[in-house]
PDB file of C-alpha atoms (C1' of nucleotides) in Angstrom:
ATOM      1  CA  UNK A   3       0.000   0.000   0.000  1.00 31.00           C
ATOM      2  CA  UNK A   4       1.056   3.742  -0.699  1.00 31.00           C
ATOM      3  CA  UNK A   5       1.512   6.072   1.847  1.00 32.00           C
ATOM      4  CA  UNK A   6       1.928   9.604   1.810  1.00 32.00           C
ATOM      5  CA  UNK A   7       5.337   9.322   3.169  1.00 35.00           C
ATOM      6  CA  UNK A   8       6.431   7.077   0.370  1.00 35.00           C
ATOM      7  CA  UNK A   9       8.955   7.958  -2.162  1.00 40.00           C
ATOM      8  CA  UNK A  10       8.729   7.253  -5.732  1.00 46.00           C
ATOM      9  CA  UNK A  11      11.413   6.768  -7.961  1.00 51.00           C
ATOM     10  CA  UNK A  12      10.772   6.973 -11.744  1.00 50.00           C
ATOM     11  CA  UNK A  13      10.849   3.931 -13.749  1.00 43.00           C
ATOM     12  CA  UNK A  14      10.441   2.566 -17.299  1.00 40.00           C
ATOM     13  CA  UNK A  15       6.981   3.356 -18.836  1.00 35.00           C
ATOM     14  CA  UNK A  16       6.892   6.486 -16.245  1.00 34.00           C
ATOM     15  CA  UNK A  17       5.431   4.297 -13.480  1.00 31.00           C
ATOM     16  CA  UNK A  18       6.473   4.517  -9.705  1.00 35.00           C
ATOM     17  CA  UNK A  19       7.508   2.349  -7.208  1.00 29.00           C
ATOM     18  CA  UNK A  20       7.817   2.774  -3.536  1.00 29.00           C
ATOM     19  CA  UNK A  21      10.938   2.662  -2.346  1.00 29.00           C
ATOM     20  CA  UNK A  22      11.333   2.020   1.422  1.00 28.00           C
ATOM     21  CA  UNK A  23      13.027   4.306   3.087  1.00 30.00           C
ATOM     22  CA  UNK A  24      17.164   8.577   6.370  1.00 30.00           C
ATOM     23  CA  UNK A  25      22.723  13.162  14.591  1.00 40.00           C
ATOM     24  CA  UNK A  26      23.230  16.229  13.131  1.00 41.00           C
ATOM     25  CA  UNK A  27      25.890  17.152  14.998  1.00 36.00           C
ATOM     26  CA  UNK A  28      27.561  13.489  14.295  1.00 37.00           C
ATOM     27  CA  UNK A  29      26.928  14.509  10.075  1.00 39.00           C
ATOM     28  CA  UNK A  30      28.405  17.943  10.154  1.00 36.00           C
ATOM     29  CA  UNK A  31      31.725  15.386  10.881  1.00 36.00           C
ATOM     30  CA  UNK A  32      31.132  13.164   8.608  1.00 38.00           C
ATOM     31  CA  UNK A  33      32.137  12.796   4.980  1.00 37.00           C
ATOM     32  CA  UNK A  34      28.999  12.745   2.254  1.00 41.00           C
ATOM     33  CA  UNK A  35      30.549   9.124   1.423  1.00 45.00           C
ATOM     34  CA  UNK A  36      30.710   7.955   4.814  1.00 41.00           C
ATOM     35  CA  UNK A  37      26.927   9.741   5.694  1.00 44.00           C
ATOM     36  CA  UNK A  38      25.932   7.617   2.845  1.00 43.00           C
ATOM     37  CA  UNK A  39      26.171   4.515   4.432  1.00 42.00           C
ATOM     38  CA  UNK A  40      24.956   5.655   7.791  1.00 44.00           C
ATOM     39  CA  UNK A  41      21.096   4.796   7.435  1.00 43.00           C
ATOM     40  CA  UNK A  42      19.602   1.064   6.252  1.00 38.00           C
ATOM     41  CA  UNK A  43      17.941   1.529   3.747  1.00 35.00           C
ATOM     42  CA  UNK A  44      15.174  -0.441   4.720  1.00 33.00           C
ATOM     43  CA  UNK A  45      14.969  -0.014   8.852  1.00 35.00           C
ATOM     44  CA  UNK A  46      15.885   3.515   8.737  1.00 36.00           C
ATOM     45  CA  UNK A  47      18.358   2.239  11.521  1.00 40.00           C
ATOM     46  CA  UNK A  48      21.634   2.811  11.752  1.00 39.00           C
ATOM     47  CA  UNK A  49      23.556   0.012   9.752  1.00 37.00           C
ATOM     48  CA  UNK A  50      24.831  -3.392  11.286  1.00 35.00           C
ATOM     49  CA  UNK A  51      27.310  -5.421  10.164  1.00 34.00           C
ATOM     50  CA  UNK A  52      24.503  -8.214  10.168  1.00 35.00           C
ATOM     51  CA  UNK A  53      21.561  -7.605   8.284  1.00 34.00           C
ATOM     52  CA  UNK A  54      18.987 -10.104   9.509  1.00 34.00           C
ATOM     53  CA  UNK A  55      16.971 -12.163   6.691  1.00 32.00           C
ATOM     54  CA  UNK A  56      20.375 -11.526   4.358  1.00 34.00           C
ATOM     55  CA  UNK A  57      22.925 -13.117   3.884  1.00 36.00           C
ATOM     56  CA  UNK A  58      26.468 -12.134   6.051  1.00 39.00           C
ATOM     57  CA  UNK A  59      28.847 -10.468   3.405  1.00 38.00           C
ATOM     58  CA  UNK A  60      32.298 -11.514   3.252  1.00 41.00           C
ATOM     59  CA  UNK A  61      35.013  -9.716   3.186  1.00 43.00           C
ATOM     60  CA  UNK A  62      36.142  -8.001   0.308  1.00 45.00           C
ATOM     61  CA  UNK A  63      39.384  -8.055  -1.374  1.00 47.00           C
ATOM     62  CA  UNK A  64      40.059  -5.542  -3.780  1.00 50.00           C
ATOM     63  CA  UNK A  65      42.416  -6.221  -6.249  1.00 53.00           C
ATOM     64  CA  UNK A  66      44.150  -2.686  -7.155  1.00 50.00           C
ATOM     65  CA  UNK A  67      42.525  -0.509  -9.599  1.00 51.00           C
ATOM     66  CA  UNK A  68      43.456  -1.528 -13.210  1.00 48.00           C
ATOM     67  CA  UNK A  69      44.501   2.235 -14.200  1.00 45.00           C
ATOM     68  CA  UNK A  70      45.525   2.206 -17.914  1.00 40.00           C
ATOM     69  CA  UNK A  71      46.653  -0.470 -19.744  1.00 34.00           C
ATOM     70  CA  UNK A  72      48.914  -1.330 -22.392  1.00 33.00           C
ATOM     71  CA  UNK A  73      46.449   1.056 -24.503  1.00 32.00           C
ATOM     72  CA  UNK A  74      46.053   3.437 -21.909  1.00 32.00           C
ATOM     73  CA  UNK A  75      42.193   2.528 -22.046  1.00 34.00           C
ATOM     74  CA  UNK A  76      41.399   1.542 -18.286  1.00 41.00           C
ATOM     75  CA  UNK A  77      40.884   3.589 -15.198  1.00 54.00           C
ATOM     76  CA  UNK A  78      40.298   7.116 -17.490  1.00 68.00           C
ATOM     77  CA  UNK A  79      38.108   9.265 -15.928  1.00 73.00           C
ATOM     78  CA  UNK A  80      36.188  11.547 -18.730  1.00 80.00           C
ATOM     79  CA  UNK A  81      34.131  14.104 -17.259  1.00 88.00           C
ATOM     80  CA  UNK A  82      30.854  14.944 -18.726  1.00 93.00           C
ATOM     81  CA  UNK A  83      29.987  17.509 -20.889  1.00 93.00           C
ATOM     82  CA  UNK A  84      27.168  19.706 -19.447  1.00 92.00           C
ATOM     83  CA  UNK A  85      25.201  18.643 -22.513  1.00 94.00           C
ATOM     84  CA  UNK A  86      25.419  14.824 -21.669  1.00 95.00           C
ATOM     85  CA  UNK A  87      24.608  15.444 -18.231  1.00 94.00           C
ATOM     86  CA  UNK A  88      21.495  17.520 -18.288  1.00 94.00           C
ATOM     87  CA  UNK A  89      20.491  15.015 -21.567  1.00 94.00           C
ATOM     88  CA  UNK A  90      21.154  11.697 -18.795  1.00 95.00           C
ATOM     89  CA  UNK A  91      19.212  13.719 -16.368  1.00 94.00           C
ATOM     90  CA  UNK A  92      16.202  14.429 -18.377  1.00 94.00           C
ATOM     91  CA  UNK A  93      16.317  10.336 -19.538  1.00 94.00           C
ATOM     92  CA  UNK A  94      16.271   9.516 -15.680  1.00 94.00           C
ATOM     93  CA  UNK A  95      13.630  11.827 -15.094  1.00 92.00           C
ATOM     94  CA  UNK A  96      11.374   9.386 -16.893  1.00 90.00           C
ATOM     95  CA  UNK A  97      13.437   6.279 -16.215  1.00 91.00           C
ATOM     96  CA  UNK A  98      15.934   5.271 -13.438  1.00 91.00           C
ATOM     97  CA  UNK A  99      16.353   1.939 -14.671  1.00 92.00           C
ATOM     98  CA  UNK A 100      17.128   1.719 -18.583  1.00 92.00           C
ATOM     99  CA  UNK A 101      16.614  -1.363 -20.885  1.00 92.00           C
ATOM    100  CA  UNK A 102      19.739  -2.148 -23.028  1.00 92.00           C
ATOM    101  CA  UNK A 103      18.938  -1.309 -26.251  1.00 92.00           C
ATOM    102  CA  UNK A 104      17.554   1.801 -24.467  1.00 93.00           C
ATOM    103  CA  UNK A 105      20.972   2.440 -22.873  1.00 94.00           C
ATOM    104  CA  UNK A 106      22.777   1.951 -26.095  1.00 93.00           C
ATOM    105  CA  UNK A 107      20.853   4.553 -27.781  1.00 93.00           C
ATOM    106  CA  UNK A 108      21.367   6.879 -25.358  1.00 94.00           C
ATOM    107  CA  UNK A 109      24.876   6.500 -25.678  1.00 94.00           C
ATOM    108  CA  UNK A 110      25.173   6.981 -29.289  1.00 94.00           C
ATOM    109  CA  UNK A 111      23.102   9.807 -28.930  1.00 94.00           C
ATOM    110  CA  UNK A 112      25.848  11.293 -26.465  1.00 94.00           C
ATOM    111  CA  UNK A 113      28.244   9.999 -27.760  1.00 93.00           C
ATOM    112  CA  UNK A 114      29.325   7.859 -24.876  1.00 93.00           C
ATOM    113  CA  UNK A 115      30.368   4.086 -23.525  1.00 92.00           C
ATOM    114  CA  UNK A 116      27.145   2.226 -23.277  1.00 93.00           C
ATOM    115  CA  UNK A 117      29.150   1.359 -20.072  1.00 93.00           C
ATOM    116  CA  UNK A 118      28.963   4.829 -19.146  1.00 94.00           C
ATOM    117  CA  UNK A 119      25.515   5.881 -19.571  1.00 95.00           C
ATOM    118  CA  UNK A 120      24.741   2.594 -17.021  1.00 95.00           C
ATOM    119  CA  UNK A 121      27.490   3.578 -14.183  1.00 94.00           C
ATOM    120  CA  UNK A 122      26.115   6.938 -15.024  1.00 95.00           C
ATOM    121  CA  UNK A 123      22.513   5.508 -14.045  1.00 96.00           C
ATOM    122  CA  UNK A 124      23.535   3.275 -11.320  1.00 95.00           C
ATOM    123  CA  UNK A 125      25.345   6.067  -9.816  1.00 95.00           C
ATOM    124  CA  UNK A 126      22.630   8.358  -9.732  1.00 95.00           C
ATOM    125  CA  UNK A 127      20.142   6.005  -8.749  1.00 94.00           C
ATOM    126  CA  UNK A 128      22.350   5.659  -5.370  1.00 94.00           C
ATOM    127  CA  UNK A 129      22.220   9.747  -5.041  1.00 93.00           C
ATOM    128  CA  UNK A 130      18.447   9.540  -5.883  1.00 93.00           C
ATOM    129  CA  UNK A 131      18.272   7.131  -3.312  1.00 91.00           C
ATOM    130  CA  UNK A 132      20.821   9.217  -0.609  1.00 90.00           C
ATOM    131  CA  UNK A 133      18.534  12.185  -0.859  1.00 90.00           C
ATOM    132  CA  UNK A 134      15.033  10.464  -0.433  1.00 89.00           C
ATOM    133  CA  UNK A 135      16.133   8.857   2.144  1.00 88.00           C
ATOM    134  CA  UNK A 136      17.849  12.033   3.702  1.00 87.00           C
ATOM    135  CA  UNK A 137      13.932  13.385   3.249  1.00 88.00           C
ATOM    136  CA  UNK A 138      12.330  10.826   4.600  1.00 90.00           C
ATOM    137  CA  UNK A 139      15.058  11.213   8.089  1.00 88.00           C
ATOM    138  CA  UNK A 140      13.998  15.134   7.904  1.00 88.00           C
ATOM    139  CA  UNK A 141      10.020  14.160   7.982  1.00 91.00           C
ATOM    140  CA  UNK A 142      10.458  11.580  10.482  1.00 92.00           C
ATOM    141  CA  UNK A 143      12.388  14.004  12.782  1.00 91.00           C
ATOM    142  CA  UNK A 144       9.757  16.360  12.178  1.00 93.00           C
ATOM    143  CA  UNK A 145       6.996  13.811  13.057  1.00 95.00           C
ATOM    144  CA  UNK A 146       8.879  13.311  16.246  1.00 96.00           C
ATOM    145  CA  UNK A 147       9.437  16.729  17.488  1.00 96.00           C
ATOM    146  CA  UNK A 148       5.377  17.537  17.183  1.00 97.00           C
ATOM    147  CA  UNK A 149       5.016  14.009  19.110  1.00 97.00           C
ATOM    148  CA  UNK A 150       7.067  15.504  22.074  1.00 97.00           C
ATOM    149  CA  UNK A 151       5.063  18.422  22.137  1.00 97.00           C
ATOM    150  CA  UNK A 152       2.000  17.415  22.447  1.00 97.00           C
ATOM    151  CA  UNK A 153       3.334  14.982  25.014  1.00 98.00           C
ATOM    152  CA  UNK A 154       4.746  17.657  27.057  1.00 97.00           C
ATOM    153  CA  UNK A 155       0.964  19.928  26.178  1.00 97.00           C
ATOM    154  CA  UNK A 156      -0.756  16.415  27.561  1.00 97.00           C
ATOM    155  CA  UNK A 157       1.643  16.296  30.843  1.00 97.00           C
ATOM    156  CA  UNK A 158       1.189  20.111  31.468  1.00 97.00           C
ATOM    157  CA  UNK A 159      -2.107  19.160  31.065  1.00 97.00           C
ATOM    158  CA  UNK A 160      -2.378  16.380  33.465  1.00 97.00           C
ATOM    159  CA  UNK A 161      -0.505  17.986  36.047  1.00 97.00           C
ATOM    160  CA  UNK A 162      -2.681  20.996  36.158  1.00 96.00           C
ATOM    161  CA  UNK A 163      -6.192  18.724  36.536  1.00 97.00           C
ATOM    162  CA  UNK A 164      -4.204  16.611  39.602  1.00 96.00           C
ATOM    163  CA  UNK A 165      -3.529  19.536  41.085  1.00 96.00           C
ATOM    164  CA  UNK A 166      -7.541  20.328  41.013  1.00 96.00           C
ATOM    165  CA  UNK A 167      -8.411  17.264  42.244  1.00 96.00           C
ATOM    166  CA  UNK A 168      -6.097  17.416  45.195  1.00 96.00           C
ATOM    167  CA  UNK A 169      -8.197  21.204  45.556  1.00 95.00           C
ATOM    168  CA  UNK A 170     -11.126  18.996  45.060  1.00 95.00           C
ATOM    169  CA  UNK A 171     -10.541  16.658  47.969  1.00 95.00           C
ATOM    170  CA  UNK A 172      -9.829  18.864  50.553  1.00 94.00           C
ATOM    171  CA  UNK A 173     -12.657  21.246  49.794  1.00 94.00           C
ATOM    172  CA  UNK A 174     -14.695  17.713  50.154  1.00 94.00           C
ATOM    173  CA  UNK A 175     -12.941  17.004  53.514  1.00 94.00           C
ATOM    174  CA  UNK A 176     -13.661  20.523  54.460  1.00 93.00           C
ATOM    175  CA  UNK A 177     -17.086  20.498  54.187  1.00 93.00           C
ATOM    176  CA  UNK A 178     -17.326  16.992  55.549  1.00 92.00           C
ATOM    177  CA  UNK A 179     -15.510  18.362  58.793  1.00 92.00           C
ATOM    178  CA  UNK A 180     -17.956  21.442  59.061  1.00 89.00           C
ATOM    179  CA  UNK A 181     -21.174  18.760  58.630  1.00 87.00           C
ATOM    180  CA  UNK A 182     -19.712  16.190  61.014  1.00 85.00           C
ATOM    181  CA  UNK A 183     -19.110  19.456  63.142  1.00 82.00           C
ATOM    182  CA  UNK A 184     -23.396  19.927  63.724  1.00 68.00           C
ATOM    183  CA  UNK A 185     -24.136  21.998  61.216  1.00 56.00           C
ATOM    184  CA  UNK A 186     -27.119  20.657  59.600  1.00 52.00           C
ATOM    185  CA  UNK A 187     -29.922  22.171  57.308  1.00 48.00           C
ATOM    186  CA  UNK A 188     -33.465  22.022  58.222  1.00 45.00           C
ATOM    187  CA  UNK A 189     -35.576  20.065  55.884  1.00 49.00           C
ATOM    188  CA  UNK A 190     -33.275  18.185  54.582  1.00 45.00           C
ATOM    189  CA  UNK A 191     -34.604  15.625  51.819  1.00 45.00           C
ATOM    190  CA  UNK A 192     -31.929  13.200  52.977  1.00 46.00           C
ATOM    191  CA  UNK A 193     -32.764  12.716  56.007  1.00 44.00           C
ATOM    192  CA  UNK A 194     -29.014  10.968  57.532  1.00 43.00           C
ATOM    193  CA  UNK A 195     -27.036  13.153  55.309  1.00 44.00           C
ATOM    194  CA  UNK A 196     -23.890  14.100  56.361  1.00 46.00           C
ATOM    195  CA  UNK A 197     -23.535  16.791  54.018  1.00 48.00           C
ATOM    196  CA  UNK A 198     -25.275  20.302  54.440  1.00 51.00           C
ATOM    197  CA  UNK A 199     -27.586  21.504  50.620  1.00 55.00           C
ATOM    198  CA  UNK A 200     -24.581  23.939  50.682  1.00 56.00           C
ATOM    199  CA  UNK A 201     -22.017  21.185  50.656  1.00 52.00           C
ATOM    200  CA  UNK A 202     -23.879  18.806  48.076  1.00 53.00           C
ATOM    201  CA  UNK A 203     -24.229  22.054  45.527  1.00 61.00           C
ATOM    202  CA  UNK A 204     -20.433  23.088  46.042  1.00 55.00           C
ATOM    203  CA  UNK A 205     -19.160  19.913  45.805  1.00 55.00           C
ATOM    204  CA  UNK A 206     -21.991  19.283  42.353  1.00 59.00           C
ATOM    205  CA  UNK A 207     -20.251  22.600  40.823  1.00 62.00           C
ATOM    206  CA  UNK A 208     -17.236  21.539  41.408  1.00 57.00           C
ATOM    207  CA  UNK A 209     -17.743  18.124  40.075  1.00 56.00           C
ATOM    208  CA  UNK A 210     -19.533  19.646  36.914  1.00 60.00           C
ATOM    209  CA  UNK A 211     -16.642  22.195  36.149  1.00 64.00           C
ATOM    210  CA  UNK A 212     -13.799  19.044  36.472  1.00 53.00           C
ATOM    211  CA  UNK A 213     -15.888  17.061  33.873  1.00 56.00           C
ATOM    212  CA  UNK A 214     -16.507  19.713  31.568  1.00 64.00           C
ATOM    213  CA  UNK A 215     -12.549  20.580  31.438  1.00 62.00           C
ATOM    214  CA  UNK A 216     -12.222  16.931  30.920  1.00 55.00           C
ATOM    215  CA  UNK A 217     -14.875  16.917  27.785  1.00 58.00           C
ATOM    216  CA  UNK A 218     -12.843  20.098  26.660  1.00 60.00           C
ATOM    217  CA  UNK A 219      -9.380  18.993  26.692  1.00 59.00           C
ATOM    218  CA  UNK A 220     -10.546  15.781  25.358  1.00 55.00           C
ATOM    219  CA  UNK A 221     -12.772  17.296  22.225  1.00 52.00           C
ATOM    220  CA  UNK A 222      -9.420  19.257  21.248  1.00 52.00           C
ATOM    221  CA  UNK A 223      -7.224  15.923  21.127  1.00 52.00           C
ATOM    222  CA  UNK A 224      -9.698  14.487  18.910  1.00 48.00           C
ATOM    223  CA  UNK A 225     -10.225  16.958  16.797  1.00 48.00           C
TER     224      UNK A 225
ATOM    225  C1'  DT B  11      48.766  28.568  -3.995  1.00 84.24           C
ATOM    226  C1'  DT B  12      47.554  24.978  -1.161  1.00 84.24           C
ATOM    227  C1'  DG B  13      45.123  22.133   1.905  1.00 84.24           C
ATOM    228  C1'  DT B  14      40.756  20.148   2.641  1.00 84.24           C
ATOM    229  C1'  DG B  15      36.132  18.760   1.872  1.00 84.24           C
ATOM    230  C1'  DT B  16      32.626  17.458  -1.624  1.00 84.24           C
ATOM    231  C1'  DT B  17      30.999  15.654  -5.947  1.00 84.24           C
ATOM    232  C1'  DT B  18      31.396  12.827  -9.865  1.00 84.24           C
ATOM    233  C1'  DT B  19      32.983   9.009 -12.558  1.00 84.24           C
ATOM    234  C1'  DA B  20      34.566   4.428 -12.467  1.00 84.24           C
ATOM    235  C1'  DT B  21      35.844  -0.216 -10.482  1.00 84.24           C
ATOM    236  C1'  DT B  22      35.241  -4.297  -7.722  1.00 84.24           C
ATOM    237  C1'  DG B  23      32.875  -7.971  -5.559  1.00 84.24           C
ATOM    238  C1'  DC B  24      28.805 -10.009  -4.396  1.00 84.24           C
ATOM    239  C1'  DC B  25      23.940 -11.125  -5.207  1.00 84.24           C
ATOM    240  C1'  DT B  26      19.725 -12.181  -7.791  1.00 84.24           C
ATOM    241  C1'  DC B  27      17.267 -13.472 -11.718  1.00 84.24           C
ATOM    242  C1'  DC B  28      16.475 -15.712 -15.982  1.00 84.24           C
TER     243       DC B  28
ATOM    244  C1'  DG C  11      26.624 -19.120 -16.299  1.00 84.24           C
ATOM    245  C1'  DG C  12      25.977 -14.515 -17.877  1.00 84.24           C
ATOM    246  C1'  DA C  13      23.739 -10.001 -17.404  1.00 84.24           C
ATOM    247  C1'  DG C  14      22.650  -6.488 -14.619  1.00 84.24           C
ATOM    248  C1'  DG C  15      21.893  -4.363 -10.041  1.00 84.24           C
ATOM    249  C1'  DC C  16      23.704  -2.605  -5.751  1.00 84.24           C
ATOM    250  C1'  DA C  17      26.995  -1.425  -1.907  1.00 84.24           C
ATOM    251  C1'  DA C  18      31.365  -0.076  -1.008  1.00 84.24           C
ATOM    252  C1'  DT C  19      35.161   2.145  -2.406  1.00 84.24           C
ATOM    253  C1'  DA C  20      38.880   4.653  -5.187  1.00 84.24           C
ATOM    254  C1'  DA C  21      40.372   8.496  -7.291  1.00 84.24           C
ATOM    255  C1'  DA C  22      39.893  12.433 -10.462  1.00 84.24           C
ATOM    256  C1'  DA C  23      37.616  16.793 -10.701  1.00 84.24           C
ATOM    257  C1'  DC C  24      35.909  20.551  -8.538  1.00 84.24           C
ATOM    258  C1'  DA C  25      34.912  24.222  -4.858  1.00 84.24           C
ATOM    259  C1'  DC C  26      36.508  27.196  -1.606  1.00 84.24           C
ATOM    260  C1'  DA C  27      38.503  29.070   2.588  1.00 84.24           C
ATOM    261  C1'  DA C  28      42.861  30.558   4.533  1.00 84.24           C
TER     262       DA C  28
END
DNA sequence: TTGTGTTTTATTGCCTCC
DNA sequence: GGAGGCAATAAAACACAA
């Protein structure tokens, strides 16, 4: 299912796909490389050596870089030409993942290494992929903050009401202690009562005024 | 000019799918 | 088994402050 907070990433035929999802003080030390793999991907958590339900990667070994060989055709690195680029970025706007005889007409078009135009689209799929997810960390921090204030409204709010029912109580034990002291109304309908018509009205005002603060603060939470 | 950080292009190794 | 994708990484290219 789609959610609002889903990102899309353009595919072939135009469709979208949701792709699950990103301290600030910690970043601001941190390489962009190194914040790039600071986030999984799919937990949002910070990344583990261990990925449960995949399998344990093994150490790499990286053979050194084959830079330029007997032709001088290997590790060459040809920057783009603005042209190419903004032409690359307009095909990824449509599709992020090309089909090969797609690729290879971009290429001639450009005037590139089929090779190119995919490490071109593989490597922008991972920046695509860096910033959503660096969006989706801003929203959920967001999220959070207006989570911890209306906690903090909801404490301020519960500490306030205890506060009135502590009032509450001893205004109740007041007026018990005056009744139990002999004052007592004439004509009383409870005949027994403890409590004087004065008492049982204070103590119904009261009563009515802690419930309709309740009804209040509770109609605003729900609306 | 130079040191340093960031971005871009390319490679490598592993994985999945057909 | 080969093609293609991705993560991790290297290194050139670039930006910019000191």
């Amino acid at each position: 299912m789609m959610t609002s907070n889903m990102v899309t990433m353009p595919v072939n035929g135009g469709h979208n796909f949701p792709v699950q999802g990103g301290d600030d003080q910690l970043m601001m030390f941190l390489s962009s490389q190194q914040q790039k793999c600071l986030f999984d991907p799919v937990t949002l958590g910070p990344k583990t050596e261990d990925q449960p339900g995949k399998a344990v990667k093994k150490q790499r070994k990286r053979k050194p870089k084959n830079r330029g060989g007997e032709n001088g055709a290997g590790y060459g690195k040809r920057k783009l030409t603005d042209y190419q680029a903004v032409q690359l970025e307009l095909c990824f706007e449509s599709e992020a993942k090309l089909e090969t005889e797609r690729k290879e007409t971009i290429a001639a078009e450009l005037e590139l290494e089929p090779r190119q135009v995919a490490v071109w689209f593989q490597n922008r799929r991972a920046r695509w992929k860096c910033k959503k997810l660096e969006d989706e960390f801003a929203n959920l921090r967001t999220s959070h903050q207006c989570v911890l204030a209306q906690k903090a409204q909801l404490e301020a709010q519960v500490s306030e009401l205890s506060g009135r029912l502590v009032e509450a109580e001893s205004e109740l034990q007041r007026l018990s202690a005056r009744c139990e002291s002999g004052i007592s109304v004439e004509n009383s309908s409870t005949p027994g009562s403890s409590l004087s018509m004065e008492g049982v009205q204070l103590l119904e005002n009261g009563y009515a005024q802690v419930m309709d603060d309740y009804w209040m603060s509770n109609l605003y939470e729900m609306m």
